[in-house]
Structures are given as structure tokens and as C-alpha cells.
Amino acid sequence: MNKIDRRLFLKLAAAAGGALVARPDLTFADDGEIENVSIAWTSDPVTWDPNQRLAPDPQSILKTIFDQPIDQLQNLELAPNVLTDWKLADDAMSMHVWMRDDITFSDGSPMTMEDFRYTFFERIQQGDEIDLVVGFGVVSDIEIISPTEGIMRFSQPFATPAQWLSFSASFVISKAYAEKVGIEGLQTKPMGSGPYELVEYERDSRIVLKRRDDYWGELPAIKQLTFEIIPDATARLAALESGNVDFAVELSIRDVKRLQQSDRFKAIANPIARIIYVTVRADGTFEDKNIRLAAHYAINKELLSKAFFGGDAVAIDAPSIPGMPGYPEDFEFPYDPEKAKELLAQSGYGPDNPVTIGFATTNGNFAGDYDIARAIVTMWDKVGIKTDLQVITEGQWYDLNATGKLPDASLFVWENGTGDPEIFTGNMFNADLPFATFRRPDITAKIKPLFDIADYDERIRQYDELNRWLIEEGAIIPLLQAIQTIGYSNQFNFQPWTNGWILPRAITKA
């Protein structure tokens, strides 16, 4: 059902602390109840409609209120959740699915295949503006055989439905509730089948969740879970050290190492299935391939890793992570500032006559983002690329990209807990989808046929070739595998996930 090569399995399991999870029902909760855990978080969910936005950062919050059809273990292996089993047809034109019969939403109503069909088919058909269409727009019907059994049918071969059912925005919602409250209600008043209910909410400030003791699945030890929305990394650290919160995410690697020496706190730097990269546009200044490639050659990725992650962040040369399917293992794009100067000179630029580009970055959205951007500005300046740096939020990045107003380049992160190249390269460069920044018809024409290939090995081989070509074309500047940094009180134990989830059931008393 889910195919991940052995090298990836071992690498990610090691990154998660060496625990090779063998069965889906493995529990982290102990018998000790925890009254409240508070977490200093980077940003508020843009919406409470869990199907509306494909974005990594709200995922941990949304998973407290809603359930996904398929879950993931620490090592990214797919595991049963709402669905107990699934079977993709050999031609990838349908997938048979079976659901649990004991799931209830927080209003007490049972979840059935009607809710599954509504979420992954009817919402798209009725024109709801949701990112779920990116993965499931090819669903032509979901045949309901019984309240717990159905068949997803596709208008074209769909090789990755199981991966998408475990990915961002793939949460089952109640059909009856959605029809009762409408789009606006879904966006503002969440109601799901997950282990928590929302009991208090202040936009961009505070989220308070109460545990559902009637939850159908594994019951977390935490009775009340609070997310304090604190965009600034320094302020998140201060909240932790003052005792106002128990956990703080996306701290600097310097602060993580200092907390690790403390007798009051613990801290981790967790390599996750997320990449840090520089987006480039295909028009404007970057229409010139020489400038695009020069911008890539000028960046010393190993230095970025050493300076901002203590050397722990793996440098990458393709839009994926080494060991994941589709990553060209024997491919390298070297740091070569002299080559960058040579390319710029061919287009009439250099240190004495620099080309000017716009460059956007977030500040505090992930560990080191603003500092990494400033370091890149310095590297570019040395070869003859002058940069107008501006700070934006994650939400602004999506809005600017959707309206074609994103600057020439931007520092961003891309999460792909499935490891499948379709959700990396396929979604990054298909101009018919909302996430592409380098938009060119010839690239979209190369990518779209890959979505239809049912043969796994052939599909991965073609993504391998495409990734090489995209880098040589200067269509993206991959930098590093992202490092998730978390500091927390020594009163707790915490088990990280290699997709970056922070799960309540992974927090227990020390």
C-alpha cells in the first residue's frame, strides 16, 4: 500500500530517536493524567476548515480536533486510522476502502462512509474552495457499499491516494454538520471526531482544547491542551523560560543547545520530512537562466547548516530529501561563486554592476529563517546580485503567490510527510495547481503525465530524471533538510515524529 525504500525507513527512524515502530496501536500515554500542557506556537491556523488549506504548520493543531483516514507512524509508514484497510487497483483507477464502525464526532453522531464521501468527493463537486481538490480532484465518485465500506473511483490513474489520505488537509468532516453550518461555520466553529474539542479561541492569540473522554481512539494523557500563538522566536523562548508555557517550537539551534545544558529544560533538534528552499519565478529578472543558476552556485549550503543548525541540517541539491523516492543520489550541485560570477558576466552583471532582485522571507516561521535569508543576501552580494529583502508571513506567501505578486525569490519550507515525489516536485511545479512559483507550460507538460503512471518504479524513475533537469534549468534552489527545534520543561517526556507532528499522545509525564 505504501512503498518507502529501506534506506529512507532506517534514516528517518534513526532521526526520530531510533525507535522502529512495529504496530499502529503503539501507545505513548502512561497512566498519569496531565491537567494542562501549553505550547508556544508560531502561527494561528488560517482557517478551521481542515480541508481548506494545504499547509504544514496547522497540521498538529488540526489533528487534535479532526481525524485523518490514514495515519503515519514515526518513520512515515502509513497506518490504519479511520480506515482499517485500503487496496489500490492494479490500474490505479480505483481504491477499495474499509472504515471503522465505532467512530463518533464530538456531537455524538457516528461517522460513516457518507461522511467520507462528502469530504473527498461531494465538497469538490459542489465547488467548495478547498485545497483538497489538489489531491482529490480526480475522484469521479465514491461508491458506498455499506456504512463502513466504499470504493473510490478516479477519472484517471491515481497512484498516490493512500499517501494523500494521510497528508495535509485530508481530514474527515461531518456531512450533517457541514450542511447545517455552511462554509462560514466550518471556517470558524470546528467540530470533528478527534481527541479534543475547541473550548476557547482568540484569533492570533490563544487556542484552548479540552480532551474528549469519549474519544474512540487512544486517549492522550493531557486533559487540556493550550496553544499560545507567539510569532517571535525570542518571545517563545522567554515564555518557556518564565514558565508561562511548557513547550516552545522553532527555537534557534543556539537556544536549543543551551537548553540541553539546563537542569530545568529539555530540547531537541529533529530532522524532519521538510525542506528549506529558495523559490524562483520564471518571469521578470529570473527569466534569465544565467541569473537563476548564478543565484544557486553562490549559496554555500554547508555554511548555512553549520552557522544556523550546528551542522545537523543536511544540504540538499534536489527538491526532496536524500533517501526519499525520486531523489537523484548521484547528483550534486556544487557551491561555486566563481561560476556564479562567470554566468552573471555573460548577462552583463557582476560585483561592480549588480543585478537587483526582490527576495522575501518569513521571520520566526521556522528555525533560523530570517537569519538564513540575510546570510544568502550576503552571499549573493559577493557575486553581483543585489537584494531587496522583505519580511512576510506564511499566509502572505500563499496570498502573494496566488495573485502572482511574489518577489523574484523567496525563502520557504515545503513539508511532505509521505516522502512521495508527487507531493514534492509534482505539486511544486505543476502550474495548474496553486503552489507553483516557477510557472512554465513546458514544465507543466513534463509533470502532468507523471500523475497518471500506475507503475511505482517507473514513476519514481521519471521523477528522478525530472528533478535533475529542474535543477540544471535553475527552476528551484534547494538548501537544507529542515530541522524541527523544540524546547520543553523537564517535567515531560516527548517523542518526536519525523514528519514534524507534535502529537498530544507523544507527551507524557517525566
Coordinates of C-alpha atoms in Angstrom, one line a residue:
M1 CA 0.0 0.0 0.0
N2 CA 2.7 2.4 0.9
K3 CA 6.2 1.9 -0.6
I4 CA 9.2 3.6 1.1
D5 CA 12.6 2.2 0.4
R6 CA 14.6 0.7 3.2
R7 CA 17.3 3.4 3.3
L8 CA 14.6 6.0 4.0
F9 CA 13.0 3.9 6.6
L10 CA 16.2 3.4 8.6
K11 CA 17.3 7.1 8.2
L12 CA 14.0 8.5 9.4
A13 CA 13.6 6.0 12.2
A14 CA 17.1 7.0 13.4
A15 CA 16.2 10.7 13.2
A16 CA 13.2 10.0 15.3
G17 CA 15.3 8.6 18.1
G18 CA 16.0 5.1 16.9
A19 CA 12.6 3.7 17.7
L20 CA 11.4 1.5 14.9
V21 CA 7.6 1.4 15.4
A22 CA 6.2 -2.0 14.5
R23 CA 2.5 -1.7 15.0
P24 CA -0.1 1.1 14.6
D25 CA -1.6 0.8 18.1
L26 CA 1.7 1.6 19.9
T27 CA 0.9 4.0 22.8
F28 CA 3.0 6.7 24.4
A29 CA 0.5 7.7 27.1
D30 CA 1.1 6.4 30.6
D31 CA -1.4 6.2 33.5
G32 CA -0.5 9.6 34.8
E33 CA -3.1 12.3 33.9
I34 CA -1.8 15.7 32.9
E35 CA -4.1 18.6 33.7
N36 CA -2.8 21.0 31.1
V37 CA 0.0 21.4 28.6
S38 CA 0.7 24.8 27.0
I39 CA 2.7 25.2 23.8
A40 CA 4.2 28.4 22.4
W41 CA 3.3 28.1 18.7
T42 CA 4.4 30.1 15.6
S43 CA 1.1 31.0 13.9
D44 CA -2.7 30.6 14.1
P45 CA -4.5 28.3 11.6
V46 CA -5.7 30.5 8.7
T47 CA -9.0 28.6 8.9
W48 CA -10.7 26.0 11.0
D49 CA -12.0 24.2 7.9
P50 CA -9.5 21.4 7.8
N51 CA -9.9 20.8 4.1
Q52 CA -9.4 24.3 3.0
R53 CA -5.6 24.9 3.2
L54 CA -2.7 22.7 2.4
A55 CA -0.1 23.9 4.9
P56 CA 2.2 22.1 7.3
D57 CA 2.2 24.3 10.4
P58 CA -1.6 23.9 11.3
Q59 CA -1.4 20.1 10.9
S60 CA -0.6 19.4 14.5
I61 CA -3.4 21.6 15.8
L62 CA -6.0 20.3 13.3
K63 CA -5.1 16.7 14.2
T64 CA -6.3 17.4 17.8
I65 CA -9.8 18.1 16.6
F66 CA -10.2 16.0 13.4
D67 CA -9.2 12.6 12.3
Q68 CA -7.4 11.6 9.1
P69 CA -8.4 8.4 7.1
I70 CA -4.8 7.1 7.2
D71 CA -2.3 7.9 9.9
Q72 CA 1.5 7.8 9.9
L73 CA 3.9 6.2 12.3
Q74 CA 7.1 7.9 13.4
N75 CA 9.0 6.7 10.4
L76 CA 6.4 7.9 7.8
E77 CA 5.0 4.4 7.4
L78 CA 1.2 4.5 6.7
A79 CA -1.0 3.1 9.3
P80 CA -4.8 2.5 9.8
N81 CA -6.8 5.2 11.5
V82 CA -10.4 6.0 10.3
L83 CA -9.7 3.5 7.6
T84 CA -8.9 0.0 8.7
D85 CA -7.6 -1.1 5.3
W86 CA -7.3 0.1 1.7
K87 CA -6.4 -1.6 -1.6
L88 CA -5.4 0.2 -4.7
A89 CA -6.4 -1.4 -8.0
D90 CA -3.6 -2.6 -10.3
D91 CA -4.5 0.1 -12.9
A92 CA -4.7 2.8 -10.2
M93 CA -8.3 3.7 -11.4
S94 CA -9.9 2.9 -8.1
M95 CA -9.2 2.1 -4.4
H96 CA -11.3 -0.1 -2.1
V97 CA -11.5 1.3 1.4
W98 CA -12.9 -0.1 4.7
M99 CA -13.7 2.1 7.7
R100 CA -14.1 1.6 11.5
D101 CA -17.6 1.3 12.8
D102 CA -17.1 2.9 16.2
I103 CA -16.1 6.5 15.4
T104 CA -18.2 9.4 16.6
F105 CA -17.9 13.1 16.1
S106 CA -17.8 15.3 19.2
D107 CA -21.6 16.0 18.9
G108 CA -22.2 12.2 19.4
S109 CA -23.1 11.4 15.8
P110 CA -21.5 8.4 14.2
M111 CA -19.0 8.7 11.3
T112 CA -19.9 6.6 8.2
M113 CA -18.9 6.3 4.6
E114 CA -21.4 9.1 3.9
D115 CA -19.0 11.5 5.7
F116 CA -16.0 10.1 3.8
R117 CA -17.8 10.5 0.5
Y118 CA -18.9 14.0 1.4
T119 CA -15.4 15.1 2.4
F120 CA -13.4 13.6 -0.5
F121 CA -15.9 13.9 -3.3
E122 CA -19.1 15.9 -2.7
R123 CA -17.3 19.0 -1.3
I124 CA -15.2 19.2 -4.5
Q125 CA -18.2 18.6 -6.8
Q126 CA -20.3 21.3 -5.1
G127 CA -17.5 23.8 -5.7
D128 CA -16.2 24.5 -2.2
E129 CA -13.0 26.4 -2.5
I130 CA -10.7 23.9 -0.7
D131 CA -7.1 22.8 -1.4
L132 CA -8.3 19.2 -1.0
V133 CA -9.1 19.4 -4.7
V134 CA -5.3 19.4 -5.4
G135 CA -5.1 15.8 -4.3
F136 CA -8.6 14.5 -4.9
G137 CA -9.8 16.4 -8.0
V138 CA -9.5 13.2 -10.0
V139 CA -12.1 11.4 -7.8
S140 CA -15.0 10.7 -10.1
D141 CA -17.2 9.0 -7.5
I142 CA -17.1 7.2 -4.1
E143 CA -19.4 4.2 -4.3
I144 CA -20.9 3.4 -0.9
I145 CA -21.2 -0.3 -0.4
S146 CA -22.1 -0.1 3.3
P147 CA -21.7 2.4 6.2
T148 CA -18.1 1.2 6.5
E149 CA -17.1 0.1 3.0
G150 CA -16.7 2.0 -0.2
I151 CA -14.8 2.3 -3.5
M152 CA -13.0 5.5 -4.6
R153 CA -13.2 5.8 -8.4
F154 CA -10.9 8.0 -10.4
S155 CA -11.2 9.8 -13.7
Q156 CA -7.5 8.9 -14.5
P157 CA -4.8 6.7 -12.9
F158 CA -4.1 8.0 -9.4
A159 CA -1.1 6.3 -7.9
T160 CA -1.0 8.0 -4.5
P161 CA -4.5 8.2 -2.9
A162 CA -3.3 6.5 0.2
Q163 CA -0.4 9.0 0.7
W164 CA -2.8 11.9 0.1
L165 CA -5.3 10.5 2.7
S166 CA -2.6 10.9 5.3
F167 CA -1.4 14.3 4.1
S168 CA -2.2 17.9 5.0
A169 CA -5.9 18.9 4.6
S170 CA -7.1 15.3 4.5
F171 CA -9.4 15.3 7.5
V172 CA -12.9 13.7 7.5
I173 CA -15.6 16.1 8.4
S174 CA -19.3 15.5 9.3
K175 CA -21.6 15.9 6.3
A176 CA -24.6 16.7 8.6
Y177 CA -22.6 19.4 10.5
A178 CA -21.2 20.9 7.3
E179 CA -24.7 21.2 5.7
K180 CA -26.0 22.7 9.0
V181 CA -23.4 25.4 9.5
G182 CA -22.2 26.1 5.9
I183 CA -18.8 27.2 4.7
E184 CA -18.5 30.0 7.2
G185 CA -19.4 27.7 10.1
L186 CA -16.7 25.2 9.1
Q187 CA -14.2 28.0 8.9
T188 CA -15.0 29.4 12.4
K189 CA -16.6 26.7 14.5
P190 CA -14.7 23.4 14.1
M191 CA -16.4 20.1 15.0
G192 CA -14.6 16.8 14.4
S193 CA -14.0 13.3 15.5
G194 CA -10.6 13.9 17.1
P195 CA -9.5 13.6 20.7
Y196 CA -10.1 17.2 21.6
E197 CA -12.8 19.9 21.3
L198 CA -12.2 23.6 20.9
V199 CA -13.5 25.4 24.0
E200 CA -11.7 28.8 23.9
Y201 CA -10.3 30.7 21.0
E202 CA -8.8 34.2 20.5
R203 CA -7.6 34.8 16.9
D204 CA -3.8 35.1 16.7
S205 CA -3.5 34.7 20.5
R206 CA -4.8 31.6 22.1
I207 CA -6.3 28.2 21.4
V208 CA -7.7 26.1 24.3
L209 CA -8.7 22.4 23.7
K210 CA -10.5 20.1 26.0
R211 CA -10.0 16.3 25.8
R212 CA -12.9 14.2 24.7
D213 CA -13.1 11.4 27.2
D214 CA -15.5 9.5 24.8
Y215 CA -12.9 9.6 22.0
W216 CA -13.0 6.4 20.0
G217 CA -9.2 6.0 19.8
E218 CA -6.1 6.2 22.0
L219 CA -6.8 8.7 24.8
P220 CA -4.0 11.2 25.4
A221 CA -2.8 11.8 28.9
I222 CA -3.4 15.6 28.6
K223 CA -6.8 16.8 29.7
Q224 CA -6.4 20.4 28.4
L225 CA -4.1 21.5 25.6
T226 CA -3.3 25.2 25.1
F227 CA -1.6 26.7 22.1
E228 CA -0.2 30.2 22.7
I229 CA 0.3 32.0 19.4
I230 CA 3.7 33.7 19.6
P231 CA 5.2 34.6 16.2
D232 CA 8.6 35.8 17.6
A233 CA 11.1 33.1 18.4
T234 CA 12.7 35.1 21.2
A235 CA 9.3 35.7 22.8
R236 CA 8.6 31.9 22.5
L237 CA 11.8 31.2 24.3
A238 CA 11.1 33.8 27.0
A239 CA 7.6 32.2 27.6
L240 CA 9.2 28.8 28.1
E241 CA 12.0 30.0 30.4
S242 CA 9.5 32.1 32.5
G243 CA 7.2 29.1 33.0
N244 CA 4.3 30.6 31.1
V245 CA 4.4 27.6 28.6
D246 CA 5.6 24.0 28.8
F247 CA 6.8 23.7 25.2
A248 CA 8.2 26.1 22.7
V249 CA 8.7 25.3 19.0
E250 CA 11.0 26.6 16.3
L251 CA 13.7 28.0 18.5
S252 CA 17.2 28.8 17.3
I253 CA 19.7 26.0 17.4
R254 CA 21.8 28.1 19.7
D255 CA 19.0 28.2 22.2
V256 CA 18.3 24.5 21.8
K257 CA 21.9 23.7 22.7
R258 CA 21.8 26.0 25.7
L259 CA 18.5 24.4 26.9
Q260 CA 20.1 21.0 26.6
Q261 CA 22.7 22.0 29.2
S262 CA 20.0 23.2 31.6
D263 CA 18.6 21.2 34.5
R264 CA 15.2 22.7 34.1
F265 CA 14.6 22.0 30.4
K266 CA 15.0 19.5 27.6
A267 CA 15.4 20.3 23.9
I268 CA 15.6 18.5 20.6
A269 CA 16.8 19.3 17.1
N270 CA 14.7 16.8 15.0
P271 CA 15.4 16.3 11.2
I272 CA 12.0 16.1 9.6
A273 CA 10.4 15.4 6.2
R274 CA 10.5 19.1 5.2
I275 CA 12.9 21.1 3.0
I276 CA 14.1 24.6 3.2
Y277 CA 14.5 26.1 -0.3
V278 CA 14.5 29.3 -2.3
T279 CA 11.7 29.7 -4.8
V280 CA 12.3 31.5 -8.1
R281 CA 10.0 32.9 -10.7
A282 CA 10.2 32.1 -14.4
D283 CA 9.5 35.7 -15.4
G284 CA 11.0 39.1 -14.6
T285 CA 14.6 39.2 -13.7
F286 CA 14.8 35.4 -13.2
E287 CA 13.6 34.8 -16.8
D288 CA 17.4 34.9 -17.5
K289 CA 18.7 31.3 -16.8
N290 CA 22.2 32.6 -16.2
I291 CA 20.9 34.7 -13.2
R292 CA 18.9 31.8 -11.8
L293 CA 21.9 29.4 -11.9
A294 CA 24.3 32.0 -10.6
A295 CA 22.0 32.5 -7.6
H296 CA 22.2 28.8 -6.9
Y297 CA 26.0 28.5 -7.4
A298 CA 26.6 31.4 -5.0
I299 CA 25.0 29.8 -1.9
N300 CA 27.2 27.9 0.5
K301 CA 24.7 25.4 1.9
E302 CA 27.2 23.6 4.2
L303 CA 28.0 27.0 5.8
L304 CA 24.3 27.7 6.3
S305 CA 24.0 24.3 8.1
K306 CA 27.0 25.0 10.3
A307 CA 26.0 28.6 11.1
F308 CA 22.3 28.0 11.9
F309 CA 21.9 24.3 12.7
G310 CA 25.3 23.3 14.2
G311 CA 26.0 21.3 11.0
D312 CA 23.0 19.0 11.7
A313 CA 20.9 20.1 8.7
V314 CA 21.6 18.0 5.6
A315 CA 22.4 20.0 2.5
I316 CA 20.2 19.1 -0.5
D317 CA 20.6 19.5 -4.2
A318 CA 17.1 18.5 -5.3
P319 CA 13.5 19.2 -4.2
S320 CA 13.4 16.3 -1.8
I321 CA 15.5 14.6 0.9
P322 CA 18.3 12.1 0.4
G323 CA 16.9 8.6 0.7
M324 CA 13.4 9.6 -0.3
P325 CA 12.0 8.2 -3.6
G326 CA 12.9 10.3 -6.6
Y327 CA 16.0 11.9 -5.0
P328 CA 18.9 11.6 -7.5
E329 CA 21.5 10.1 -5.2
D330 CA 24.5 10.6 -7.5
F331 CA 23.6 14.2 -8.4
E332 CA 25.4 17.2 -6.9
F333 CA 25.1 21.0 -7.5
P334 CA 28.3 22.5 -6.0
Y335 CA 28.9 25.7 -4.3
D336 CA 31.0 27.7 -6.8
P337 CA 31.0 31.5 -6.5
E338 CA 33.4 31.9 -9.4
K339 CA 31.0 30.0 -11.7
A340 CA 28.2 32.3 -10.4
K341 CA 30.3 35.4 -11.4
E342 CA 31.0 33.9 -14.8
L343 CA 27.3 33.3 -15.5
L344 CA 26.4 36.8 -14.4
A345 CA 29.1 38.3 -16.6
Q346 CA 27.6 36.5 -19.6
S347 CA 24.4 38.5 -18.9
G348 CA 26.3 41.8 -18.3
Y349 CA 26.3 41.8 -14.5
G350 CA 28.9 41.4 -11.7
P351 CA 30.0 42.8 -8.3
D352 CA 30.6 46.2 -9.9
N353 CA 27.4 46.2 -11.8
P354 CA 25.0 44.0 -9.8
V355 CA 21.6 42.8 -10.9
T356 CA 18.8 43.6 -8.4
I357 CA 16.1 41.1 -7.3
G358 CA 13.3 41.0 -4.8
F359 CA 13.6 38.5 -2.0
A360 CA 11.0 37.6 0.6
T361 CA 11.4 35.6 3.9
T362 CA 9.4 34.8 6.9
N363 CA 10.8 35.6 10.4
G364 CA 10.1 33.1 13.1
N365 CA 8.1 30.7 11.0
F366 CA 10.8 28.1 11.1
A367 CA 14.1 27.9 13.0
G368 CA 16.6 30.4 11.5
D369 CA 14.5 31.6 8.6
Y370 CA 15.3 35.3 8.7
D371 CA 19.0 34.8 9.6
I372 CA 19.3 32.3 6.7
A373 CA 17.8 34.8 4.3
R374 CA 20.2 37.5 5.5
A375 CA 23.2 35.2 5.0
I376 CA 22.0 34.4 1.5
V377 CA 21.8 38.1 0.8
T378 CA 25.4 38.5 1.8
M379 CA 26.5 35.5 -0.4
W380 CA 24.6 36.9 -3.4
D381 CA 26.0 40.4 -2.9
K382 CA 29.6 39.0 -3.2
V383 CA 29.0 37.7 -6.7
G384 CA 26.9 40.6 -8.1
I385 CA 23.3 40.0 -7.0
K386 CA 21.8 42.9 -5.1
T387 CA 18.8 42.0 -3.0
D388 CA 15.7 43.9 -1.8
L389 CA 14.8 41.8 1.3
Q390 CA 11.3 42.0 2.7
V391 CA 9.7 40.1 5.6
I392 CA 6.3 38.4 5.1
T393 CA 4.2 35.9 7.0
E394 CA 3.4 32.3 5.8
G395 CA -0.1 33.4 5.0
Q396 CA 1.1 36.3 2.9
W397 CA 3.4 34.0 0.9
Y398 CA 0.3 31.9 -0.2
D399 CA -1.7 35.1 -1.0
L400 CA 1.2 36.7 -2.9
N401 CA 1.9 33.6 -4.9
A402 CA -1.8 33.1 -5.7
T403 CA -2.0 36.6 -7.1
G404 CA 1.3 36.5 -9.0
K405 CA 2.9 39.1 -6.7
L406 CA 5.5 37.0 -5.0
P407 CA 9.0 38.6 -5.4
D408 CA 11.7 37.1 -7.8
A409 CA 12.8 34.8 -4.9
S410 CA 11.6 33.7 -1.5
L411 CA 12.8 31.6 1.3
F412 CA 10.3 29.0 2.1
V413 CA 9.7 25.5 3.5
W414 CA 7.8 22.5 2.0
E415 CA 6.5 19.7 4.1
N416 CA 5.9 16.2 2.6
G417 CA 5.4 13.6 5.3
T418 CA 4.6 11.0 2.7
G419 CA 8.0 11.1 1.0
D420 CA 6.4 10.7 -2.4
P421 CA 7.9 12.9 -5.2
E422 CA 4.4 13.8 -6.5
I423 CA 3.8 15.8 -3.3
F424 CA 7.3 17.4 -3.6
T425 CA 8.1 18.1 -7.3
G426 CA 4.7 17.3 -8.8
N427 CA 2.9 19.9 -6.7
M428 CA 5.7 22.4 -6.7
F429 CA 5.9 22.8 -10.5
N430 CA 2.5 21.9 -11.9
A431 CA 1.2 25.3 -12.9
D432 CA -2.3 24.0 -12.8
L433 CA -2.0 23.7 -9.0
P434 CA -1.9 26.7 -6.6
F435 CA 1.6 26.2 -5.3
A436 CA 3.9 26.6 -8.3
T437 CA 6.2 29.6 -8.3
F438 CA 8.3 28.7 -11.4
R439 CA 5.4 28.6 -13.9
R440 CA 6.2 27.5 -17.4
P441 CA 4.0 25.5 -19.8
D442 CA 6.8 23.1 -20.8
I443 CA 7.4 22.1 -17.2
T444 CA 3.7 21.5 -16.5
A445 CA 3.7 19.4 -19.7
K446 CA 6.5 17.3 -18.4
I447 CA 4.9 16.8 -14.9
K448 CA 1.3 16.1 -15.6
P449 CA 1.8 12.7 -17.3
L450 CA 3.7 11.5 -14.2
F451 CA 0.5 11.8 -12.2
D452 CA -1.1 9.1 -14.4
I453 CA 1.7 6.4 -14.1
A454 CA 0.4 3.5 -12.1
D455 CA 3.8 1.6 -12.1
Y456 CA 5.6 2.8 -8.9
D457 CA 9.2 2.1 -10.1
E458 CA 8.7 3.8 -13.4
R459 CA 7.0 6.8 -11.8
I460 CA 9.9 7.2 -9.4
R461 CA 12.5 6.8 -12.2
Q462 CA 10.9 9.6 -14.2
Y463 CA 10.7 11.9 -11.1
D464 CA 14.4 11.2 -10.6
E465 CA 15.2 12.4 -14.2
L466 CA 12.9 15.4 -13.8
N467 CA 14.5 16.5 -10.6
R468 CA 17.9 16.6 -12.2
W469 CA 16.6 18.6 -15.2
L470 CA 14.8 21.1 -13.0
I471 CA 18.0 21.9 -11.0
E472 CA 20.0 22.2 -14.2
E473 CA 17.3 24.5 -15.5
G474 CA 17.6 26.7 -12.4
A475 CA 13.9 26.3 -11.6
I476 CA 14.4 26.0 -7.8
I477 CA 17.3 26.4 -5.3
P478 CA 17.1 23.6 -2.7
L479 CA 19.0 24.3 0.5
L480 CA 18.6 22.1 3.5
Q481 CA 16.5 19.4 5.1
A482 CA 14.6 21.2 7.8
I483 CA 15.3 20.8 11.5
Q484 CA 12.4 21.0 13.9
T485 CA 13.6 22.6 17.2
I486 CA 11.6 22.2 20.4
G487 CA 12.4 23.2 23.9
Y488 CA 10.3 21.9 26.8
S489 CA 10.0 21.6 30.6
N490 CA 11.9 18.6 32.1
Q491 CA 8.6 17.6 33.8
F492 CA 7.7 16.0 30.5
N493 CA 8.9 13.4 28.0
F494 CA 8.3 13.9 24.3
Q495 CA 8.6 11.6 21.3
P496 CA 9.1 13.5 18.0
W497 CA 7.7 12.4 14.7
T498 CA 9.8 12.6 11.5
N499 CA 7.0 14.5 9.7
G500 CA 7.1 17.3 12.3
W501 CA 3.9 16.5 14.0
I502 CA 3.6 17.4 17.7
L503 CA 1.0 14.9 19.0
P504 CA -0.6 15.0 22.4
R505 CA -0.2 11.3 22.8
A506 CA 3.5 11.7 22.4
I507 CA 3.7 13.9 25.5
T508 CA 3.9 12.2 28.9
K509 CA 5.0 12.9 32.4
A510 CA 8.7 12.5 33.0

